[in-house]
Amino acid sequence: MKIAVVCLGNICRSPMAEVVLRDRLDGAGLDDVELVSAGTGGWHAGEKMDRRAAATLLEAGYDPERHRAQQWPVGDPETYDLVLAMDADNLADLAGQAPEGGLRMFRDLDPEGPGDVPDPYYGGAEGFREVLAMVERTSDAIVASVASARPGS
């Protein structure tokens, strides 16, 4: 399986989601799932994630150091089974750039309900903690869905 998580600049929301989702997938024994994050814009390509996003992840016990921003599409968009947009604007930007039926909102599986993952870039630390909480609970649900869709589950 191949999954992409996409936001605007790939320095806050989608890299946080990539780090947490990778942690959850590996913890569930699903380390063969290919996972990338990207931004619809390329102005941060090659940069590390936002220092506040990295600090929030580090404080929660995750390793944010490997991330480098990149622009969507990463490779052939049709090879992805699932492309998860962080907000409605990202979803609109990705229309026609993802496999048929494979484009969804990241929070479609959020147990607290669907919606946008708010962009914390122009706010303070609390916004990054809010995003992390959304990403963690939604990642757990995504992993459960991926695991149950596997043959023999």
mmCIF file of C-alpha atoms in Angstrom, residues 89-149:
data_model
loop_
_atom_site.group_PDB
_atom_site.id
_atom_site.type_symbol
_atom_site.label_atom_id
_atom_site.label_comp_id
_atom_site.label_asym_id
_atom_site.label_seq_id
_atom_site.Cartn_x
_atom_site.Cartn_y
_atom_site.Cartn_z
ATOM 1 C CA ASP A 89 -8.368 23.810 0.013
ATOM 2 C CA ASN A 90 -5.736 21.076 -0.293
ATOM 3 C CA LEU A 91 -8.457 18.653 -1.392
ATOM 4 C CA ALA A 92 -9.546 21.063 -4.152
ATOM 5 C CA ASP A 93 -5.918 21.578 -5.228
ATOM 6 C CA LEU A 94 -5.437 17.816 -5.503
ATOM 7 C CA ALA A 95 -8.547 17.179 -7.633
ATOM 8 C CA GLY A 96 -7.477 15.300 -10.724
ATOM 9 C CA GLN A 97 -4.003 14.646 -9.274
ATOM 10 C CA ALA A 98 -4.829 11.523 -7.296
ATOM 11 C CA PRO A 99 -6.125 8.064 -8.138
ATOM 12 C CA GLU A 100 -9.864 7.668 -8.760
ATOM 13 C CA GLY A 101 -11.521 7.108 -5.391
ATOM 14 C CA GLY A 102 -8.249 7.420 -3.500
ATOM 15 C CA LEU A 103 -8.443 11.115 -2.563
ATOM 16 C CA ARG A 104 -9.890 11.830 0.874
ATOM 17 C CA MET A 105 -9.641 14.239 3.746
ATOM 18 C CA PHE A 106 -7.172 13.176 6.446
ATOM 19 C CA ARG A 107 -9.805 13.533 9.159
ATOM 20 C CA ASP A 108 -12.442 11.438 7.370
ATOM 21 C CA LEU A 109 -11.627 8.704 9.916
ATOM 22 C CA ASP A 110 -11.226 10.997 12.935
ATOM 23 C CA PRO A 111 -13.310 9.502 15.771
ATOM 24 C CA GLU A 112 -14.248 13.046 16.808
ATOM 25 C CA GLY A 113 -15.613 13.823 13.360
ATOM 26 C CA PRO A 114 -14.429 14.898 9.930
ATOM 27 C CA GLY A 115 -13.164 18.343 9.008
ATOM 28 C CA ASP A 116 -10.038 20.318 8.286
ATOM 29 C CA VAL A 117 -6.786 19.987 10.173
ATOM 30 C CA PRO A 118 -6.249 23.686 10.938
ATOM 31 C CA ASP A 119 -3.002 25.273 9.779
ATOM 32 C CA PRO A 120 -1.054 26.222 12.929
ATOM 33 C CA TYR A 121 1.609 28.212 11.063
ATOM 34 C CA TYR A 122 0.446 31.700 12.049
ATOM 35 C CA GLY A 123 -0.470 30.783 15.620
ATOM 36 C CA GLY A 124 1.297 29.700 18.762
ATOM 37 C CA ALA A 125 2.339 26.443 20.372
ATOM 38 C CA GLU A 126 -1.235 25.510 21.330
ATOM 39 C CA GLY A 127 -2.181 25.231 17.652
ATOM 40 C CA PHE A 128 0.618 22.727 17.060
ATOM 41 C CA ARG A 129 -0.477 20.681 20.087
ATOM 42 C CA GLU A 130 -4.064 20.716 18.774
ATOM 43 C CA VAL A 131 -2.877 19.477 15.379
ATOM 44 C CA LEU A 132 -0.817 16.734 17.038
ATOM 45 C CA ALA A 133 -3.853 15.520 19.021
ATOM 46 C CA MET A 134 -5.956 15.375 15.819
ATOM 47 C CA VAL A 135 -3.177 13.608 13.943
ATOM 48 C CA GLU A 136 -2.614 11.024 16.686
ATOM 49 C CA ARG A 137 -6.240 9.955 17.075
ATOM 50 C CA THR A 138 -6.854 9.991 13.310
ATOM 51 C CA SER A 139 -3.645 8.045 12.628
ATOM 52 C CA ASP A 140 -4.829 5.345 15.021
ATOM 53 C CA ALA A 141 -8.074 5.084 13.043
ATOM 54 C CA ILE A 142 -6.244 5.066 9.696
ATOM 55 C CA VAL A 143 -3.960 2.261 10.876
ATOM 56 C CA ALA A 144 -6.948 0.227 12.075
ATOM 57 C CA SER A 145 -8.597 0.711 8.680
ATOM 58 C CA VAL A 146 -5.446 -0.271 6.768
ATOM 59 C CA ALA A 147 -4.947 -3.345 8.971
ATOM 60 C CA SER A 148 -8.559 -4.506 8.569
ATOM 61 C CA ALA A 149 -8.377 -4.117 4.778
#
